[in-house]
Coordinates of C-alpha atoms and ligand atoms in Angstrom, one line a residue:
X1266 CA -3.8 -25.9 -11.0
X1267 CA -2.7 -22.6 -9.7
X1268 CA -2.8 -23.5 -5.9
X1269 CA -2.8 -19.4 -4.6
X1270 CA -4.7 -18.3 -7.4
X1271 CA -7.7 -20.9 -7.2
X1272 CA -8.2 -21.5 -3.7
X1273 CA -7.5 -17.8 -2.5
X1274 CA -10.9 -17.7 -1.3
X1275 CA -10.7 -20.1 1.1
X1276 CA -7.5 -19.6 2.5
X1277 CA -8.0 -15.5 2.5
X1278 CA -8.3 -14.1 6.4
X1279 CA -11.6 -13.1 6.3
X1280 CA -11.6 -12.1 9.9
X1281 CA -9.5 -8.9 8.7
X1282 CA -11.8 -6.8 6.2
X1283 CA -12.3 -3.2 5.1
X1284 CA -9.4 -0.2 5.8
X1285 CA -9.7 -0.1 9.9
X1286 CA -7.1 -2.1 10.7
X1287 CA -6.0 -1.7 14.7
X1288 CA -4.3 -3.9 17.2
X1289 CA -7.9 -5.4 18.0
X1290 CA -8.5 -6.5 14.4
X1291 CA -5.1 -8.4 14.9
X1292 CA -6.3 -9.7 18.6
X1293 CA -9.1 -12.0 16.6
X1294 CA -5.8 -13.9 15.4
X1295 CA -4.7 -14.9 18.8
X1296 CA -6.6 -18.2 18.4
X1297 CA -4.2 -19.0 15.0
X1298 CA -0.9 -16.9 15.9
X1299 CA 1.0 -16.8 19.2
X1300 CA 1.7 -12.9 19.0
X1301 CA 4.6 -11.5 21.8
X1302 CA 4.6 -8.2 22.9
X1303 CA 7.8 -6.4 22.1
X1304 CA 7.2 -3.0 23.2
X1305 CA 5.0 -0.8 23.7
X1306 CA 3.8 2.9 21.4
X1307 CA 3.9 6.5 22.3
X1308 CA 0.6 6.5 23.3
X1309 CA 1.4 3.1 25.5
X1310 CA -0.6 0.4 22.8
X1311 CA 1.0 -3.2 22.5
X1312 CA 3.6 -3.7 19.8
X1313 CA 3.0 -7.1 18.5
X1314 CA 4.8 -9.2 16.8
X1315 CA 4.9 -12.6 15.4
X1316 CA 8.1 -15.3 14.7
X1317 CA 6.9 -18.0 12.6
X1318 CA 8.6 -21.0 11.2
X1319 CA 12.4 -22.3 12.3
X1320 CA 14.4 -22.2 9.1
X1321 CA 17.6 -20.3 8.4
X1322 CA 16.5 -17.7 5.8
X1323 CA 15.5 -14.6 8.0
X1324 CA 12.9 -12.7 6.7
X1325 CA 11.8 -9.1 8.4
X1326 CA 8.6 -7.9 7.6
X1327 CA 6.7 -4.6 9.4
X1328 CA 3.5 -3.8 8.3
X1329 CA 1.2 -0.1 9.4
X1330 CA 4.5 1.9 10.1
X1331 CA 2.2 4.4 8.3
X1332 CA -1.0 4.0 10.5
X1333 CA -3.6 3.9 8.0
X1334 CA -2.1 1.7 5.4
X1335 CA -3.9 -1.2 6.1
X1336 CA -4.3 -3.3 2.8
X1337 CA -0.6 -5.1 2.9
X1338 CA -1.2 -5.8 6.5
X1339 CA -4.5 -7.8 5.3
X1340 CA -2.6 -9.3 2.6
X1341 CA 0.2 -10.7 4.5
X1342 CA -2.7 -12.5 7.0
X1343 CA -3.9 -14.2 3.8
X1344 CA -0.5 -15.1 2.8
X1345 CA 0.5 -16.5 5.6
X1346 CA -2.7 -18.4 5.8
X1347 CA -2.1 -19.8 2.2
X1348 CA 1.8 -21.2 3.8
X1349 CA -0.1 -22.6 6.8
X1350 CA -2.8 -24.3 4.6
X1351 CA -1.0 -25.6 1.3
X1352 CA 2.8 -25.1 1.8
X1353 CA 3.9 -25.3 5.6
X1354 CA 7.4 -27.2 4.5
X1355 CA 8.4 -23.6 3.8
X1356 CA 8.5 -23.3 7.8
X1357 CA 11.5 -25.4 7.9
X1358 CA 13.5 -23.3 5.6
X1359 CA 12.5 -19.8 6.8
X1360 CA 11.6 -17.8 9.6
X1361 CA 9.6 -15.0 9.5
X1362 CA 9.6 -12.4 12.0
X1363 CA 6.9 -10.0 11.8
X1364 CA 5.4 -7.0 13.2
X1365 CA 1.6 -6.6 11.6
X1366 CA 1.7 -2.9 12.9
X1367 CA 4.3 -0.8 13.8
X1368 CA 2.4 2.0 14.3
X1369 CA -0.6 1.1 16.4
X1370 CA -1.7 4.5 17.6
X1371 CA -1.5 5.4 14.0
X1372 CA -3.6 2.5 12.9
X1373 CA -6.5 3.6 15.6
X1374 CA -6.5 7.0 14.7
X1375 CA -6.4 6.5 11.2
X1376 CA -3.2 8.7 10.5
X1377 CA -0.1 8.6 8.6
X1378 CA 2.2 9.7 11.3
X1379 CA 2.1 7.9 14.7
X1380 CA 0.7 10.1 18.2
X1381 CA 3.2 12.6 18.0
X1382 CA 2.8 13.5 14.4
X1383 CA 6.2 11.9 13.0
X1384 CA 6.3 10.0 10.3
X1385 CA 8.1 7.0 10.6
X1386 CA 9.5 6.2 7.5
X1387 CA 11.4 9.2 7.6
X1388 CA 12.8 8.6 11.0
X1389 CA 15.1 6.1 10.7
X1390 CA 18.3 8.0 10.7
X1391 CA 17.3 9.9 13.9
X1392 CA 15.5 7.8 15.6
X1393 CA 13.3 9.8 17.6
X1394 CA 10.6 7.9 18.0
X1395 CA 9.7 4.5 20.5
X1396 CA 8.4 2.7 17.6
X1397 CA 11.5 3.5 14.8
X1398 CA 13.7 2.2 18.1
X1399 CA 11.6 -0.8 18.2
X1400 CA 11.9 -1.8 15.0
X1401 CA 15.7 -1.0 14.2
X1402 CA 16.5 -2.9 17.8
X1403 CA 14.7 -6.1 16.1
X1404 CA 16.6 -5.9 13.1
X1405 CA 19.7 -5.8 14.7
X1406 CA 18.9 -8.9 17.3
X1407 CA 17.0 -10.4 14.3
X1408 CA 19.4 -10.7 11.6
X1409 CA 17.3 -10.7 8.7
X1410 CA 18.2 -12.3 5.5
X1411 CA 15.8 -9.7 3.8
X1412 CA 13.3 -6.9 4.8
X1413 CA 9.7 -6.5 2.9
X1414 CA 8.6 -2.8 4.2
X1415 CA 4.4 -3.1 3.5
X1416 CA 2.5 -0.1 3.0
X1417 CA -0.3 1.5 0.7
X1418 CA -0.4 4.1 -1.7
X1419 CA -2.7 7.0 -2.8
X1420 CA -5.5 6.4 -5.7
X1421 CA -3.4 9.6 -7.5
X1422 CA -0.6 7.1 -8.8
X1423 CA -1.0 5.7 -12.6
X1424 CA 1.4 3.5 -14.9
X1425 CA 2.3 4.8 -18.2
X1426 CA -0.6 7.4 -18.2
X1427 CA -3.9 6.6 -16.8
X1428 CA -3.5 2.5 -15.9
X1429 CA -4.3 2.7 -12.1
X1430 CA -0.4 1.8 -10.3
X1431 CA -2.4 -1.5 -8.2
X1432 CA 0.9 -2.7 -6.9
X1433 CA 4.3 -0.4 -6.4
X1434 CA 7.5 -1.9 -5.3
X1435 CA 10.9 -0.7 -4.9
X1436 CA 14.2 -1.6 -4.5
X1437 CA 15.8 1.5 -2.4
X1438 CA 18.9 2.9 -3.4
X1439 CA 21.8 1.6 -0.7
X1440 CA 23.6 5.4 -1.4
X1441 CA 23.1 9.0 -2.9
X1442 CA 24.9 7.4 -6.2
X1443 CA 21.9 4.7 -6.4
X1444 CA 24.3 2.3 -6.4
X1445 CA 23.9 -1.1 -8.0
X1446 CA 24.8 -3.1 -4.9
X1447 CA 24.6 -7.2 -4.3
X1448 CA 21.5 -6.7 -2.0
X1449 CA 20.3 -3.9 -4.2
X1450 CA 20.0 -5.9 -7.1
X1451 CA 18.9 -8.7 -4.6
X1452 CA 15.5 -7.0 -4.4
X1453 CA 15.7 -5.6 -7.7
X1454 CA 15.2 -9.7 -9.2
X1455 CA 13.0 -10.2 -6.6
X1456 CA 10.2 -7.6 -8.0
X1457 CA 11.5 -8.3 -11.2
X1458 CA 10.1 -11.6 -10.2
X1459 CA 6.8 -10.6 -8.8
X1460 CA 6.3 -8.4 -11.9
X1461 CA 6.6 -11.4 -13.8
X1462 CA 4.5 -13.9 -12.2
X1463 CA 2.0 -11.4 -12.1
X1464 CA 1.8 -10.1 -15.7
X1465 CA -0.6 -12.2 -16.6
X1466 CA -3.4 -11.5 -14.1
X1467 CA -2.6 -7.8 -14.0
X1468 CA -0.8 -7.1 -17.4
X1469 CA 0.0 -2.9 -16.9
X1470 CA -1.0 -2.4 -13.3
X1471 CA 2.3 -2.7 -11.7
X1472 CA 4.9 0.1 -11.3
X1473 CA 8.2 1.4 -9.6
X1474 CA 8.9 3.7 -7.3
X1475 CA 11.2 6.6 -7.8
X1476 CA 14.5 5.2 -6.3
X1477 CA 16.3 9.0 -5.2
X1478 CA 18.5 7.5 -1.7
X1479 CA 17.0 9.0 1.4
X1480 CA 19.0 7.9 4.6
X1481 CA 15.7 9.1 6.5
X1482 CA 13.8 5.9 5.4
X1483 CA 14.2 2.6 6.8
X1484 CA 14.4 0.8 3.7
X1485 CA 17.4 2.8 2.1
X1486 CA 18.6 2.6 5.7
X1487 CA 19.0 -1.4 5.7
X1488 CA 19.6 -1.3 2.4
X1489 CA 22.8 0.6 3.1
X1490 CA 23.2 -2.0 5.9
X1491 CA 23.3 -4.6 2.8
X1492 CA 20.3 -6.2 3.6
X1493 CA 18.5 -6.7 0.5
X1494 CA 15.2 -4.7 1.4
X1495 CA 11.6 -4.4 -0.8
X1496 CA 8.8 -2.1 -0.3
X1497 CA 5.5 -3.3 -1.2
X1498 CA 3.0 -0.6 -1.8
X1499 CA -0.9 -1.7 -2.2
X1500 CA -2.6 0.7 -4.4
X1501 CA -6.2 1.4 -6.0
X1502 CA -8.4 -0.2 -8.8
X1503 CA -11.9 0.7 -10.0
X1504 CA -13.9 1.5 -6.9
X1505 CA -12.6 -1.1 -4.9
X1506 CA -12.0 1.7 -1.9
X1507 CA -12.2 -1.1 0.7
X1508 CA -9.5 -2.8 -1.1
X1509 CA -9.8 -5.8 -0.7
X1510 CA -9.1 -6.5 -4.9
X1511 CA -6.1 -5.0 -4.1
X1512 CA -5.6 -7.3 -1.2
X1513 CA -5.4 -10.4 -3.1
X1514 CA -2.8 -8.9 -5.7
X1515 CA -0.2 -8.0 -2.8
X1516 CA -1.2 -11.3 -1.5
X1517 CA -0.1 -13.2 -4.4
X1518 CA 3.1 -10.6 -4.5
X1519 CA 3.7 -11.9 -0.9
X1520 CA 3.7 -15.1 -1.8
X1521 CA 5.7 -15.1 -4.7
X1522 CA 8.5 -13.5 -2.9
X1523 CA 8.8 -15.5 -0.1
X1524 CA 8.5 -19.1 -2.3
X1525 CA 11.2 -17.4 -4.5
X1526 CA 13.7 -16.7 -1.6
X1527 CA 13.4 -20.0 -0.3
X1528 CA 13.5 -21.5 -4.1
X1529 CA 16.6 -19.1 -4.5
X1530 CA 14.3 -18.7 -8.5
X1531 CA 14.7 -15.5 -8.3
X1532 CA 18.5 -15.5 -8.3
X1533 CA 17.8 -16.4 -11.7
X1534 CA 16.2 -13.5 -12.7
X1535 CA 18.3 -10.3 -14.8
X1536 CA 18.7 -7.7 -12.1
X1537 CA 18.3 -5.3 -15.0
X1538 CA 14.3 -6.6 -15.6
X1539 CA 13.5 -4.5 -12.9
X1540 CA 14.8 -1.3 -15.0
X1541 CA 12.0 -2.5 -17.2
X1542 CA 9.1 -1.5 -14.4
X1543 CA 7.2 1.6 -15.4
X1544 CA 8.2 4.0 -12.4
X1545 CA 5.1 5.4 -10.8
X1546 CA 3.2 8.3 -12.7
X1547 CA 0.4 11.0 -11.0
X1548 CA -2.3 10.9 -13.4
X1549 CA -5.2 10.1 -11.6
X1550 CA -8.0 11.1 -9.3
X1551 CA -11.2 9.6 -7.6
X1552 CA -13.6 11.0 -9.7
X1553 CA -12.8 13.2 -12.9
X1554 CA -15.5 15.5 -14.5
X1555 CA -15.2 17.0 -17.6
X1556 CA -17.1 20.1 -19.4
X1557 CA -18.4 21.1 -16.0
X1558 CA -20.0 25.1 -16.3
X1559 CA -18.1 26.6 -13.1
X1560 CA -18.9 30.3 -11.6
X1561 CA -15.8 31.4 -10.3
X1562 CA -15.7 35.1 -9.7
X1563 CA -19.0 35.7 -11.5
X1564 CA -17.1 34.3 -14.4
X1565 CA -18.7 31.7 -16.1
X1566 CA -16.4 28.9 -17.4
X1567 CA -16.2 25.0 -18.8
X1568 CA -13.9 23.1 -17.3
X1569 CA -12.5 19.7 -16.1
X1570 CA -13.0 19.1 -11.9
X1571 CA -10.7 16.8 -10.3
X1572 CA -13.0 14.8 -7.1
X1573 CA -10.2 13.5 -4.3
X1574 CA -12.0 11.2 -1.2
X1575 CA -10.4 12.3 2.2
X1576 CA -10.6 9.7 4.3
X1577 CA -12.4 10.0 7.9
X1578 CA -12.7 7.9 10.8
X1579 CA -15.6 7.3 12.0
X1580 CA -14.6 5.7 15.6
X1581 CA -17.7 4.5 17.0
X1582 CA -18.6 3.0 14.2
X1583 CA -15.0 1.8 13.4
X1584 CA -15.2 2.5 9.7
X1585 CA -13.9 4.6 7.2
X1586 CA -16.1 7.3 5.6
X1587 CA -14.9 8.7 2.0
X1588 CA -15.6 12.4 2.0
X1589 CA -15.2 14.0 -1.7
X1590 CA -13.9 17.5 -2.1
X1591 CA -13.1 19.8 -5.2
X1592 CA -9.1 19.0 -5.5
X1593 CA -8.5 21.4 -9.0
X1594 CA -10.2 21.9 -11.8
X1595 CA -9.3 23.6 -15.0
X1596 CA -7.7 22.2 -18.7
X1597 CA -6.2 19.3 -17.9
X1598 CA -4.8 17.2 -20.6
X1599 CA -3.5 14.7 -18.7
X1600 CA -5.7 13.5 -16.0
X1601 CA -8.2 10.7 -16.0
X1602 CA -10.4 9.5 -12.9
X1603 CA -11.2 6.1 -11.0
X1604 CA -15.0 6.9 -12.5
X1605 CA -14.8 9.6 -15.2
X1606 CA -17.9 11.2 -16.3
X1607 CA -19.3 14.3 -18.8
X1608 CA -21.0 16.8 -17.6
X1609 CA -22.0 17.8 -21.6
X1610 CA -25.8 17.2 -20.4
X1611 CA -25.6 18.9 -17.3
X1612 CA -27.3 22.7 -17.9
X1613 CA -26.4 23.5 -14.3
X1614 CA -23.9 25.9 -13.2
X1615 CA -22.1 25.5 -10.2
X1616 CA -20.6 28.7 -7.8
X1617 CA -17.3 28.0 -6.4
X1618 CA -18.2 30.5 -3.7
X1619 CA -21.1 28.2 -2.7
X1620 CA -20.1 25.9 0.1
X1621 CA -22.2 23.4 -0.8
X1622 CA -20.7 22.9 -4.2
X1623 CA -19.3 19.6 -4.0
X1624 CA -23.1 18.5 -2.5
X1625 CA -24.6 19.4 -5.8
X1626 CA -21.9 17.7 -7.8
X1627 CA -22.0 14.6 -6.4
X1628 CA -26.0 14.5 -6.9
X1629 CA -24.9 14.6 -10.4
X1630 CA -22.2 12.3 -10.2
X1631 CA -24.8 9.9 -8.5
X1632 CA -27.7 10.3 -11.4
X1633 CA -24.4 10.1 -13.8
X1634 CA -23.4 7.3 -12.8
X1635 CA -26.5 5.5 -12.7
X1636 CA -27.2 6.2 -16.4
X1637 CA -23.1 4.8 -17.3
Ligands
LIG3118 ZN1 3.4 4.3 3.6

């Protein structure tokens, strides 16, 4: 019996759901978690946070620095749901200090960047911003034994060719030499961990990210600091686009990593394993058409169409609407989609210079798809 594996559906937070994740979805916790305040946004919104447990390991973990990277923040709820439910012992050995969203103004408006358009990951060297203070002020009162940095990443980002990347992690480099330090390699065996316990439910799905030191980003930052630090990036399957596949994956990351700090298992584990992660690769897009007869410049030509979803918030209605646009097209030899589909049947032409191009695509796509 795999206890986080078989019961994850009745442990999972199902109060949090979809990508709109703001402060007020993290209010409906208030019955379960005693959140504090500890400051407040640009734009004057509650930064909450969260200290659980009373044991000596430390563990840091911030959540929505980029405001509309929402998935991790679900999955840690369900994780910490699965410790409260089936392994609350761990509360005794660790304490978790954690801030569901840093970026809360981000996270309402649905952007990257928090109200005055910085992003916050690259902030951490000048520290410009309220919330980049708030967060490096509770790291240095904190402690921490370790930092998990949670975010999401684009649908673009493939493993070894066109395997969707579902999970990303990294281990940032501690210095412009990517230096093999103690809390380096710290984080290196612990997603060398995660990568194992996870092979087996998503064998090829799981990558690196590109390790170049960047002082400007808070995990090479308390890395340098020699605090062994691990980002966690949710990314995209099939057409999971609420993500909530997704969700459970980093979940089940989450958990791993915490049971293995507290276990010490992954002290265990060859540093070296994590070498062994395919780093991240840009091979895919939402929807990819091929032999598609375009018009472009009264030229008629066959071609393949890249389809990318921008993502708009829909504020009344607090959801998130997918909105497909032409991204390229052309010979590409090298690309694959989410849903890939041939136009070969399609007589249809379509003009580039005709704004409603990507309407009368997507009714293909639609009838397309149907017929798959
Ligand atoms: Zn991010």
């Amino acid at each position: 019996m795999n206890l986080e594996l078989d019961k994850y559906q009745d442990y999972k937070e199902k109060i949090l759901s979809g990508r709109y994740i703001t402060n007020e979805s993290i209010y409906k916790l208030k019955k379960k978690y005693n959140f504090s305040i500890i400051g407040k946004s640009s734009n004057d919104l509650p930064i909450l946070s969260l200290k659980l447990g009373k044991g000596p390991i430390k563990i840091l973990i911030w959540s929505q620095m980029h405001g509309n990277e929402s998935t991790s923040t679900k999955a840690l709820f369900d994780c910490l749901s699965f410790f409260d439910k089936y392994d609350s012992d761990i509360f005794s050995k660790v304490t978790l200090m954690i801030i569901p969203i840093l970026n809360p103004d981000g996270a309402l408006n649905y952007t990257r960047e928090n109200i005055n358009n910085i992003d916050l990951n690259r902030d951490a060297k000048s520290l410009s911003q309220i919330e980049s203070n708030i967060l490096r002020d509770l790291y240095s009162q904190f402690n921490p034994s370790f930092c998990f940095n949670l975010h999401d990443q684009r649908t673009i980002y493939s493993v070894k060719g066109d395997k969707p990347s579902v999970l990303s992690f990294l281990s940032p480099s501690a210095d412009i030499e990517k230096s093999e330090t103690k809390s380096r390699k710290d984080s290196m065996r612990i997603v060398a961990l995660i990568k194992k316990k996870l092979s087996v439910i998503l064998p090829g799905n799981i990558s690196r990210y590109n390790d170049d030191f960047n002082i400007n980003c808070v995990g090479d930052t308390f890395q340098s600091l020699k605090t062994p630090t691990i980002l966690f990036e949710s990314g995209h399957i099939g057409q999971d686009y609420e993500r909530e596949q997704t969700r459970e994956y980093m979940c089940y990351a989450l958990i791993h990593a915490i049971k293995s700090i507290i276990n010490e298992d992954f002290i265990k584990i060859n540093y070296k394993d994590y070498y062994l992660i395919p780093e991240n690769t840009k091979h895919l897009c939402d929807i990819f058409l091929k032999n598609v007869n375009i018009i472009s410049e009264k030229k008629q030509l066959n071609v393949s169409v890249s389809i990318m979803f921008k993502e708009v918030l829909n504020k009344e209605k607090k959801e998130i609407k997918f909105m497909p646009y032409i991204d390229r097209y052309g010979h590409f030899s090298d690309m694959t989609g989410h849903l890939t589909l041939d136009f070969i049947t399609v007589e249809q032409s379509f003009d580039l210079s005709n704004n409603f191009i990507i309407n009368e695509l997507m009714s293909h796509v639609d009838k397309l798809r149907i017929i798959q």
